[in-house]
Amino acid sequence: MAESNSLLVIIRHAPYGSNLLREGVDTALVAAAFGQPVDLLFLGQGAMALLKEQGSGAPGQKASLPTIDMLEMYDIEHLWTTEESLAAIGVPTSMLRNDVQFLKAKAMPGFLQQYAQILNF
Amino acid sequence: MLHILTKALNSDAAHQMQQAVGEEDIVVLTEEGVQAALKTHWEGWQAYQSRIYLLAEDVAAWGLNTAVTANGLPTVDMNGFVTLTEHHPQIVTWY
Amino acid sequence: MEYGLLVMGAPYTSPAPHSALRFAHTLLAQGHHLSGVFFYHEGVHNASSLMAPPQDELNLHDAWIELHRAHNIPLDVCIAAALRRGLASEAEALRHGKASFNIDAPFELTGLGQLLTLQQRCDRFITFA
């Protein structure tokens, strides 16, 4: 993404551990609705949001999967994570949704520099 | 790019920040992050030499002035922190 | 330079609001301009006019208002994050059939679009969380 207003939203917190995932994804959706080019990067616990088998009615809380599914409707096509994040939480790629793209942690500094703006949740 | 770390070195935030810091990036340790003053063997002190700073006000609040002086670690005060942000258009906080 | 701040830490839970206030006063003292402060996530609690900390603790709500009065800094609060957490202006309280409200001027309830606009408009944008 080379556009001067490109935004990277980094998600580092798991779906039900806090509201950071939801509020981070909401920010990405609003940015996309305003026509801003947006990508998401899921790091560490945040990669738990990429599991395809997440329940739709998790214990008393609003499920996050439908929100993640909405990203595509808003033309947010790039959901990134790092191989190191998956290794750290013990998630094999077979458990992930199909639209995830992978990055090596050592490529992160260069990756971040592609974006005009970054928001870290 | 300027990275702000507000959590201790054993946090996910710290590990993720370390993966994100590029060769010309600056690191400022604030809030809980100033506990790094006690870990002189932390690889960041070597890896980010001359581009990492502890926020002086937080160091004092946490009672770490003596440790910082004894270990010869670099600090920056709030004025210096603002000046660092002037030189770095992109600023990311790890918390 | 134009600065913008995003505050996501709750008062008396996180040091983030204190750090943000110190940073704001310092940058203003250096002659920079602060375009606005946006409160999101747990940071929305900074806007509660009902906070009443003991007298030996800084009242963060009042400290933000003081910053606003001295420098005319907009204090924007994410409406969705606020309502979800029981923070409402008089108009929103009425709309939702609530008996009381706890958000008053100069704090303004606004949408997330305001956060993105602030980030794009500023030369420097810093998160305190």
mmCIF file of C-alpha atoms in Angstrom:
data_model
loop_
_atom_site.group_PDB
_atom_site.id
_atom_site.type_symbol
_atom_site.label_atom_id
_atom_site.label_comp_id
_atom_site.label_asym_id
_atom_site.label_seq_id
_atom_site.Cartn_x
_atom_site.Cartn_y
_atom_site.Cartn_z
ATOM 1 C CA MET A 1 0.000 0.000 0.000
ATOM 2 C CA ALA A 2 1.654 3.207 -1.096
ATOM 3 C CA GLU A 3 -1.302 5.590 -0.829
ATOM 4 C CA SER A 4 -0.626 8.603 1.349
ATOM 5 C CA ASN A 5 -3.538 7.787 3.657
ATOM 6 C CA SER A 6 -3.090 3.997 3.905
ATOM 7 C CA LEU A 7 -3.866 2.666 7.367
ATOM 8 C CA LEU A 8 -2.639 -0.438 9.159
ATOM 9 C CA VAL A 9 -4.718 -1.583 12.120
ATOM 10 C CA ILE A 10 -2.729 -3.921 14.378
ATOM 11 C CA ILE A 11 -4.769 -6.279 16.550
ATOM 12 C CA ARG A 12 -2.826 -7.782 19.469
ATOM 13 C CA HIS A 13 -5.569 -8.874 21.813
ATOM 14 C CA ALA A 14 -7.744 -11.993 21.708
ATOM 15 C CA PRO A 15 -11.485 -11.882 20.964
ATOM 16 C CA TYR A 16 -12.942 -12.285 24.445
ATOM 17 C CA GLY A 17 -10.085 -11.167 26.674
ATOM 18 C CA SER A 18 -10.932 -7.487 26.232
ATOM 19 C CA ASN A 19 -12.895 -5.235 23.924
ATOM 20 C CA LEU A 20 -9.749 -4.144 22.082
ATOM 21 C CA LEU A 21 -10.280 -6.546 19.190
ATOM 22 C CA ARG A 22 -13.828 -5.338 18.575
ATOM 23 C CA GLU A 23 -12.961 -1.683 18.914
ATOM 24 C CA GLY A 24 -9.899 -2.108 16.717
ATOM 25 C CA VAL A 25 -11.835 -3.862 13.977
ATOM 26 C CA ASP A 26 -14.585 -1.218 14.235
ATOM 27 C CA THR A 27 -11.947 1.411 13.519
ATOM 28 C CA ALA A 28 -10.830 -0.498 10.426
ATOM 29 C CA LEU A 29 -14.433 -0.780 9.212
ATOM 30 C CA VAL A 30 -15.092 2.930 9.656
ATOM 31 C CA ALA A 31 -11.839 3.811 7.873
ATOM 32 C CA ALA A 32 -12.811 1.551 4.973
ATOM 33 C CA ALA A 33 -16.317 3.068 4.897
ATOM 34 C CA PHE A 34 -14.646 6.475 4.522
ATOM 35 C CA GLY A 35 -12.679 5.140 1.563
ATOM 36 C CA GLN A 36 -9.336 4.902 3.352
ATOM 37 C CA PRO A 37 -7.205 1.909 2.255
ATOM 38 C CA VAL A 38 -6.923 -0.401 5.275
ATOM 39 C CA ASP A 39 -5.049 -3.607 6.086
ATOM 40 C CA LEU A 40 -5.070 -5.565 9.335
ATOM 41 C CA LEU A 41 -2.149 -7.256 11.077
ATOM 42 C CA PHE A 42 -2.922 -9.774 13.816
ATOM 43 C CA LEU A 43 -0.050 -10.270 16.272
ATOM 44 C CA GLY A 44 0.294 -12.608 19.252
ATOM 45 C CA GLN A 45 -3.036 -13.201 21.001
ATOM 46 C CA GLY A 46 -4.705 -11.190 18.258
ATOM 47 C CA ALA A 47 -4.192 -14.109 15.870
ATOM 48 C CA MET A 48 -6.862 -16.000 17.870
ATOM 49 C CA ALA A 49 -9.369 -13.837 15.994
ATOM 50 C CA LEU A 50 -8.423 -15.665 12.790
ATOM 51 C CA LEU A 51 -9.612 -19.125 13.910
ATOM 52 C CA LYS A 52 -12.310 -20.282 11.518
ATOM 53 C CA GLU A 53 -14.246 -22.384 14.017
ATOM 54 C CA GLN A 54 -15.004 -19.620 16.500
ATOM 55 C CA GLY A 55 -18.471 -19.948 18.033
ATOM 56 C CA SER A 56 -21.091 -17.439 17.054
ATOM 57 C CA GLY A 57 -22.453 -17.110 20.577
ATOM 58 C CA ALA A 58 -19.447 -17.139 22.842
ATOM 59 C CA PRO A 59 -20.197 -17.054 26.583
ATOM 60 C CA GLY A 60 -22.495 -14.077 27.058
ATOM 61 C CA GLN A 61 -20.453 -11.828 24.796
ATOM 62 C CA LYS A 62 -21.116 -10.650 21.301
ATOM 63 C CA ALA A 63 -19.227 -12.902 18.910
ATOM 64 C CA SER A 64 -16.323 -11.409 16.995
ATOM 65 C CA LEU A 65 -16.424 -13.710 13.977
ATOM 66 C CA PRO A 66 -19.297 -11.851 12.236
ATOM 67 C CA THR A 67 -17.335 -8.603 12.623
ATOM 68 C CA ILE A 68 -14.251 -10.201 11.068
ATOM 69 C CA ASP A 69 -16.448 -11.522 8.267
ATOM 70 C CA MET A 70 -17.659 -7.972 7.625
ATOM 71 C CA LEU A 71 -14.132 -6.853 6.735
ATOM 72 C CA GLU A 72 -14.413 -8.411 3.307
ATOM 73 C CA MET A 73 -17.700 -6.619 2.632
ATOM 74 C CA TYR A 74 -15.856 -3.372 3.255
ATOM 75 C CA ASP A 75 -13.127 -4.329 0.775
ATOM 76 C CA ILE A 76 -10.576 -5.024 3.496
ATOM 77 C CA GLU A 77 -8.923 -7.955 1.808
ATOM 78 C CA HIS A 78 -5.584 -8.189 3.516
ATOM 79 C CA LEU A 79 -5.566 -9.921 6.882
ATOM 80 C CA TRP A 80 -1.945 -10.436 7.873
ATOM 81 C CA THR A 81 -0.338 -12.391 10.669
ATOM 82 C CA THR A 82 3.192 -13.541 11.415
ATOM 83 C CA GLU A 83 4.395 -17.125 11.482
ATOM 84 C CA GLU A 84 5.978 -16.355 14.857
ATOM 85 C CA SER A 85 2.608 -15.240 16.288
ATOM 86 C CA LEU A 86 1.023 -18.532 15.297
ATOM 87 C CA ALA A 87 3.930 -20.515 16.736
ATOM 88 C CA ALA A 88 3.730 -18.556 19.997
ATOM 89 C CA ILE A 89 0.055 -19.375 20.544
ATOM 90 C CA GLY A 90 0.345 -22.894 19.100
ATOM 91 C CA VAL A 91 -2.119 -22.463 16.251
ATOM 92 C CA PRO A 92 -1.471 -24.453 13.051
ATOM 93 C CA THR A 93 -2.395 -22.723 9.783
ATOM 94 C CA SER A 94 -5.049 -25.394 9.173
ATOM 95 C CA MET A 95 -7.151 -23.815 11.950
ATOM 96 C CA LEU A 96 -7.184 -20.414 10.285
ATOM 97 C CA ARG A 97 -9.614 -18.862 7.855
ATOM 98 C CA ASN A 98 -8.593 -19.071 4.211
ATOM 99 C CA ASP A 99 -8.015 -15.378 3.606
ATOM 100 C CA VAL A 100 -5.025 -14.957 5.957
ATOM 101 C CA GLN A 101 -1.644 -13.868 4.601
ATOM 102 C CA PHE A 102 1.644 -14.617 6.308
ATOM 103 C CA LEU A 103 4.613 -12.478 7.121
ATOM 104 C CA LYS A 104 7.906 -13.357 8.778
ATOM 105 C CA ALA A 105 8.573 -11.366 11.943
ATOM 106 C CA LYS A 106 11.890 -10.135 10.575
ATOM 107 C CA ALA A 107 10.036 -8.523 7.672
ATOM 108 C CA MET A 108 7.882 -6.512 10.070
ATOM 109 C CA PRO A 109 9.887 -3.259 10.174
ATOM 110 C CA GLY A 110 9.751 -2.927 6.380
ATOM 111 C CA PHE A 111 6.107 -3.970 6.337
ATOM 112 C CA LEU A 112 5.112 -1.280 8.853
ATOM 113 C CA GLN A 113 6.920 1.399 6.868
ATOM 114 C CA GLN A 114 4.608 0.868 3.902
ATOM 115 C CA TYR A 115 1.754 2.516 5.778
ATOM 116 C CA ALA A 116 1.106 6.217 6.219
ATOM 117 C CA GLN A 117 -0.759 5.539 9.455
ATOM 118 C CA ILE A 118 -0.788 2.828 12.098
ATOM 119 C CA LEU A 119 -3.243 2.212 14.935
ATOM 120 C CA ASN A 120 -2.288 -0.375 17.537
ATOM 121 C CA PHE A 121 -5.038 -2.214 19.430
ATOM 122 C CA MET B 1 9.630 5.295 13.240
ATOM 123 C CA LEU B 2 9.406 5.861 16.994
ATOM 124 C CA HIS B 3 8.223 3.058 19.264
ATOM 125 C CA ILE B 4 6.837 3.695 22.736
ATOM 126 C CA LEU B 5 6.786 0.722 25.131
ATOM 127 C CA THR B 6 4.595 1.153 28.217
ATOM 128 C CA LYS B 7 4.801 -2.405 29.528
ATOM 129 C CA ALA B 8 7.494 -4.504 31.249
ATOM 130 C CA LEU B 9 9.966 -6.541 29.201
ATOM 131 C CA ASN B 10 8.233 -9.873 29.844
ATOM 132 C CA SER B 11 4.995 -8.641 28.206
ATOM 133 C CA ASP B 12 3.593 -9.560 24.806
ATOM 134 C CA ALA B 13 3.775 -5.843 24.035
ATOM 135 C CA ALA B 14 7.557 -5.856 24.550
ATOM 136 C CA HIS B 15 8.102 -8.975 22.427
ATOM 137 C CA GLN B 16 5.941 -7.619 19.626
ATOM 138 C CA MET B 17 7.679 -4.267 19.715
ATOM 139 C CA GLN B 18 11.075 -5.966 19.397
ATOM 140 C CA GLN B 19 9.902 -7.640 16.199
ATOM 141 C CA ALA B 20 8.718 -4.303 14.827
ATOM 142 C CA VAL B 21 11.752 -2.115 15.521
ATOM 143 C CA GLY B 22 13.668 -1.326 12.343
ATOM 144 C CA GLU B 23 17.356 -0.492 12.089
ATOM 145 C CA GLU B 24 16.827 3.254 12.205
ATOM 146 C CA ASP B 25 13.915 3.298 14.633
ATOM 147 C CA ILE B 26 13.916 4.960 18.043
ATOM 148 C CA VAL B 27 12.566 3.351 21.239
ATOM 149 C CA VAL B 28 11.228 5.217 24.288
ATOM 150 C CA LEU B 29 10.423 3.215 27.424
ATOM 151 C CA THR B 30 7.675 4.780 29.550
ATOM 152 C CA GLU B 31 5.383 3.825 32.450
ATOM 153 C CA GLU B 32 5.976 0.119 33.343
ATOM 154 C CA GLY B 33 8.493 0.025 30.513
ATOM 155 C CA VAL B 34 11.063 1.810 32.668
ATOM 156 C CA GLN B 35 11.520 -1.413 34.644
ATOM 157 C CA ALA B 36 13.877 -2.318 31.802
ATOM 158 C CA ALA B 37 16.437 -0.262 33.771
ATOM 159 C CA LEU B 38 16.765 -3.300 36.055
ATOM 160 C CA LYS B 39 17.503 -5.703 33.205
ATOM 161 C CA THR B 40 20.915 -4.676 31.975
ATOM 162 C CA HIS B 41 21.284 -7.980 30.131
ATOM 163 C CA TRP B 42 18.200 -7.310 28.012
ATOM 164 C CA GLU B 43 19.210 -7.622 24.360
ATOM 165 C CA GLY B 44 17.443 -4.336 23.512
ATOM 166 C CA TRP B 45 20.104 -2.278 25.306
ATOM 167 C CA GLN B 46 22.681 -3.608 22.872
ATOM 168 C CA ALA B 47 20.481 -3.859 19.782
ATOM 169 C CA TYR B 48 19.099 -0.310 20.056
ATOM 170 C CA GLN B 49 22.225 1.319 21.454
ATOM 171 C CA SER B 50 22.155 5.127 21.104
ATOM 172 C CA ARG B 51 18.536 5.051 19.921
ATOM 173 C CA ILE B 52 16.743 3.895 23.079
ATOM 174 C CA TYR B 53 15.715 6.084 26.014
ATOM 175 C CA LEU B 54 13.973 5.756 29.376
ATOM 176 C CA LEU B 55 11.487 8.509 30.216
ATOM 177 C CA ALA B 56 13.161 10.324 33.122
ATOM 178 C CA GLU B 57 9.939 11.336 34.939
ATOM 179 C CA ASP B 58 8.730 7.734 34.999
ATOM 180 C CA VAL B 59 12.165 6.463 36.076
ATOM 181 C CA ALA B 60 12.019 8.805 39.074
ATOM 182 C CA ALA B 61 8.416 7.859 39.891
ATOM 183 C CA TRP B 62 9.287 4.164 39.859
ATOM 184 C CA GLY B 63 12.279 4.684 42.164
ATOM 185 C CA LEU B 64 14.834 3.688 39.565
ATOM 186 C CA ASN B 65 17.109 6.747 39.425
ATOM 187 C CA THR B 66 19.952 4.970 41.215
ATOM 188 C CA ALA B 67 19.684 1.902 38.972
ATOM 189 C CA VAL B 68 19.693 4.075 35.850
ATOM 190 C CA THR B 69 22.764 5.993 36.998
ATOM 191 C CA ALA B 70 24.607 2.877 38.162
ATOM 192 C CA ASN B 71 23.911 1.096 34.890
ATOM 193 C CA GLY B 72 24.687 4.162 32.770
ATOM 194 C CA LEU B 73 21.408 4.013 30.899
ATOM 195 C CA PRO B 74 20.185 6.813 28.608
ATOM 196 C CA THR B 75 17.177 8.870 29.682
ATOM 197 C CA VAL B 76 15.112 11.578 28.069
ATOM 198 C CA ASP B 77 12.828 14.015 29.894
ATOM 199 C CA MET B 78 9.322 14.948 28.704
ATOM 200 C CA ASN B 79 10.721 17.873 26.701
ATOM 201 C CA GLY B 80 13.209 15.554 25.036
ATOM 202 C CA PHE B 81 10.477 13.004 24.364
ATOM 203 C CA VAL B 82 8.418 15.633 22.516
ATOM 204 C CA THR B 83 11.533 16.610 20.551
ATOM 205 C CA LEU B 84 12.068 12.961 19.549
ATOM 206 C CA THR B 85 8.505 12.814 18.219
ATOM 207 C CA GLU B 86 9.246 15.873 16.050
ATOM 208 C CA HIS B 87 11.847 13.843 14.178
ATOM 209 C CA HIS B 88 9.670 10.765 13.596
ATOM 210 C CA PRO B 89 6.457 11.080 11.590
ATOM 211 C CA GLN B 90 5.327 7.557 12.488
ATOM 212 C CA ILE B 91 4.812 6.790 16.178
ATOM 213 C CA VAL B 92 3.531 3.435 17.485
ATOM 214 C CA THR B 93 2.674 2.659 21.097
ATOM 215 C CA TRP B 94 3.035 -0.897 22.412
ATOM 216 C CA TYR B 95 0.911 -1.375 25.518
ATOM 217 C CA MET C 1 3.719 20.989 14.403
ATOM 218 C CA GLU C 2 0.157 19.712 14.619
ATOM 219 C CA TYR C 3 -0.251 16.945 17.182
ATOM 220 C CA GLY C 4 -3.187 14.647 17.853
ATOM 221 C CA LEU C 5 -3.567 12.323 20.842
ATOM 222 C CA LEU C 6 -5.535 9.104 21.236
ATOM 223 C CA VAL C 7 -6.286 8.138 24.857
ATOM 224 C CA MET C 8 -7.388 4.547 25.428
ATOM 225 C CA GLY C 9 -6.468 4.042 29.098
ATOM 226 C CA ALA C 10 -9.062 4.448 31.849
ATOM 227 C CA PRO C 11 -8.577 6.960 34.665
ATOM 228 C CA TYR C 12 -7.225 5.462 37.915
ATOM 229 C CA THR C 13 -6.742 2.116 36.134
ATOM 230 C CA SER C 14 -4.016 3.006 33.677
ATOM 231 C CA PRO C 15 -1.242 5.620 33.817
ATOM 232 C CA ALA C 16 -2.039 6.474 30.190
ATOM 233 C CA PRO C 17 -4.265 9.532 30.854
ATOM 234 C CA HIS C 18 -1.606 11.034 33.130
ATOM 235 C CA SER C 19 1.098 10.437 30.527
ATOM 236 C CA ALA C 20 -1.111 11.940 27.828
ATOM 237 C CA LEU C 21 -1.783 15.078 29.884
ATOM 238 C CA ARG C 22 1.916 15.583 30.643
ATOM 239 C CA PHE C 23 2.754 15.097 26.975
ATOM 240 C CA ALA C 24 0.019 17.548 25.926
ATOM 241 C CA HIS C 25 1.191 20.287 28.293
ATOM 242 C CA THR C 26 4.813 19.774 27.262
ATOM 243 C CA LEU C 27 4.192 19.950 23.528
ATOM 244 C CA LEU C 28 2.060 23.082 23.973
ATOM 245 C CA ALA C 29 4.776 24.683 26.108
ATOM 246 C CA GLN C 30 7.211 24.044 23.251
ATOM 247 C CA GLY C 31 5.002 26.011 20.882
ATOM 248 C CA HIS C 32 3.422 23.083 19.045
ATOM 249 C CA HIS C 33 -0.281 22.936 18.346
ATOM 250 C CA LEU C 34 -2.633 20.246 19.651
ATOM 251 C CA SER C 35 -5.462 19.635 17.174
ATOM 252 C CA GLY C 36 -7.451 17.410 19.466
ATOM 253 C CA VAL C 37 -7.647 14.561 21.926
ATOM 254 C CA PHE C 38 -9.756 11.517 21.045
ATOM 255 C CA PHE C 39 -10.961 9.207 23.812
ATOM 256 C CA TYR C 40 -11.596 5.600 22.820
ATOM 257 C CA HIS C 41 -11.833 2.147 24.414
ATOM 258 C CA GLU C 42 -11.510 2.466 28.236
ATOM 259 C CA GLY C 43 -10.283 6.034 27.718
ATOM 260 C CA VAL C 44 -13.877 7.219 27.367
ATOM 261 C CA HIS C 45 -14.184 7.106 31.185
ATOM 262 C CA ASN C 46 -11.960 10.209 31.320
ATOM 263 C CA ALA C 47 -15.015 12.159 30.176
ATOM 264 C CA SER C 48 -17.258 11.210 33.100
ATOM 265 C CA SER C 49 -18.373 14.333 34.982
ATOM 266 C CA LEU C 50 -19.353 12.088 37.889
ATOM 267 C CA MET C 51 -15.821 11.007 38.774
ATOM 268 C CA ALA C 52 -15.015 12.085 42.328
ATOM 269 C CA PRO C 53 -11.539 10.931 43.336
ATOM 270 C CA PRO C 54 -10.230 11.700 46.842
ATOM 271 C CA GLN C 55 -8.879 15.225 47.226
ATOM 272 C CA ASP C 56 -5.253 14.114 47.173
ATOM 273 C CA GLU C 57 -5.640 12.650 43.684
ATOM 274 C CA LEU C 58 -5.812 14.574 40.422
ATOM 275 C CA ASN C 59 -9.362 14.782 39.045
ATOM 276 C CA LEU C 60 -8.619 13.723 35.477
ATOM 277 C CA HIS C 61 -11.947 14.915 34.123
ATOM 278 C CA ASP C 62 -11.200 18.390 35.463
ATOM 279 C CA ALA C 63 -7.600 18.231 34.242
ATOM 280 C CA TRP C 64 -8.805 17.650 30.667
ATOM 281 C CA ILE C 65 -11.261 20.544 30.969
ATOM 282 C CA GLU C 66 -8.445 22.760 32.195
ATOM 283 C CA LEU C 67 -6.402 21.782 29.119
ATOM 284 C CA HIS C 68 -9.388 22.632 26.938
ATOM 285 C CA ARG C 69 -9.964 26.010 28.614
ATOM 286 C CA ALA C 70 -6.321 27.057 28.455
ATOM 287 C CA HIS C 71 -5.702 26.068 24.841
ATOM 288 C CA ASN C 72 -9.127 25.475 23.269
ATOM 289 C CA ILE C 73 -8.347 21.802 22.592
ATOM 290 C CA PRO C 74 -11.280 19.717 21.264
ATOM 291 C CA LEU C 75 -12.038 16.714 23.508
ATOM 292 C CA ASP C 76 -13.805 14.110 21.375
ATOM 293 C CA VAL C 77 -15.251 10.928 22.833
ATOM 294 C CA CYS C 78 -16.227 7.892 20.752
ATOM 295 C CA ILE C 79 -19.990 7.661 21.077
ATOM 296 C CA ALA C 80 -20.244 3.883 20.604
ATOM 297 C CA ALA C 81 -17.480 3.147 23.124
ATOM 298 C CA ALA C 82 -19.053 5.612 25.591
ATOM 299 C CA LEU C 83 -22.667 4.446 25.394
ATOM 300 C CA ARG C 84 -21.591 0.814 25.722
ATOM 301 C CA ARG C 85 -19.869 1.715 29.014
ATOM 302 C CA GLY C 86 -22.631 3.828 30.544
ATOM 303 C CA LEU C 87 -21.384 7.258 29.534
ATOM 304 C CA ALA C 88 -23.946 9.530 27.888
ATOM 305 C CA SER C 89 -24.630 13.170 27.141
ATOM 306 C CA GLU C 90 -28.024 14.647 27.999
ATOM 307 C CA ALA C 91 -29.247 14.149 24.431
ATOM 308 C CA GLU C 92 -28.091 10.509 24.297
ATOM 309 C CA ALA C 93 -29.525 9.785 27.745
ATOM 310 C CA LEU C 94 -32.909 11.078 26.556
ATOM 311 C CA ARG C 95 -32.691 9.055 23.361
ATOM 312 C CA HIS C 96 -31.980 5.875 25.323
ATOM 313 C CA GLY C 97 -34.538 6.564 28.062
ATOM 314 C CA LYS C 98 -31.938 7.052 30.818
ATOM 315 C CA ALA C 99 -32.619 9.166 33.894
ATOM 316 C CA SER C 100 -29.223 10.851 34.088
ATOM 317 C CA PHE C 101 -26.186 11.724 32.057
ATOM 318 C CA ASN C 102 -22.478 12.198 32.738
ATOM 319 C CA ILE C 103 -20.953 13.767 29.619
ATOM 320 C CA ASP C 104 -21.020 17.509 29.235
ATOM 321 C CA ALA C 105 -19.275 20.144 27.163
ATOM 322 C CA PRO C 106 -16.422 20.601 26.427
ATOM 323 C CA PHE C 107 -16.370 16.811 25.923
ATOM 324 C CA GLU C 108 -18.202 15.932 22.718
ATOM 325 C CA LEU C 109 -19.607 12.560 21.729
ATOM 326 C CA THR C 110 -18.621 11.824 18.171
ATOM 327 C CA GLY C 111 -18.009 8.983 15.733
ATOM 328 C CA LEU C 112 -14.856 7.066 14.926
ATOM 329 C CA GLY C 113 -14.585 9.043 11.705
ATOM 330 C CA GLN C 114 -13.372 11.914 13.867
ATOM 331 C CA LEU C 115 -10.461 9.773 15.106
ATOM 332 C CA LEU C 116 -9.392 8.969 11.555
ATOM 333 C CA THR C 117 -9.762 12.583 10.450
ATOM 334 C CA LEU C 118 -7.656 13.737 13.387
ATOM 335 C CA GLN C 119 -4.938 11.188 12.583
ATOM 336 C CA GLN C 120 -4.833 12.236 8.940
ATOM 337 C CA ARG C 121 -4.846 15.944 9.702
ATOM 338 C CA CYS C 122 -2.006 15.882 12.232
ATOM 339 C CA ASP C 123 1.734 15.809 11.591
ATOM 340 C CA ARG C 124 2.148 13.589 14.660
ATOM 341 C CA PHE C 125 -0.372 11.239 16.221
ATOM 342 C CA ILE C 126 0.372 9.464 19.481
ATOM 343 C CA THR C 127 -1.526 6.755 21.347
ATOM 344 C CA PHE C 128 -1.649 6.613 25.141
ATOM 345 C CA ALA C 129 -3.006 3.262 26.288
#
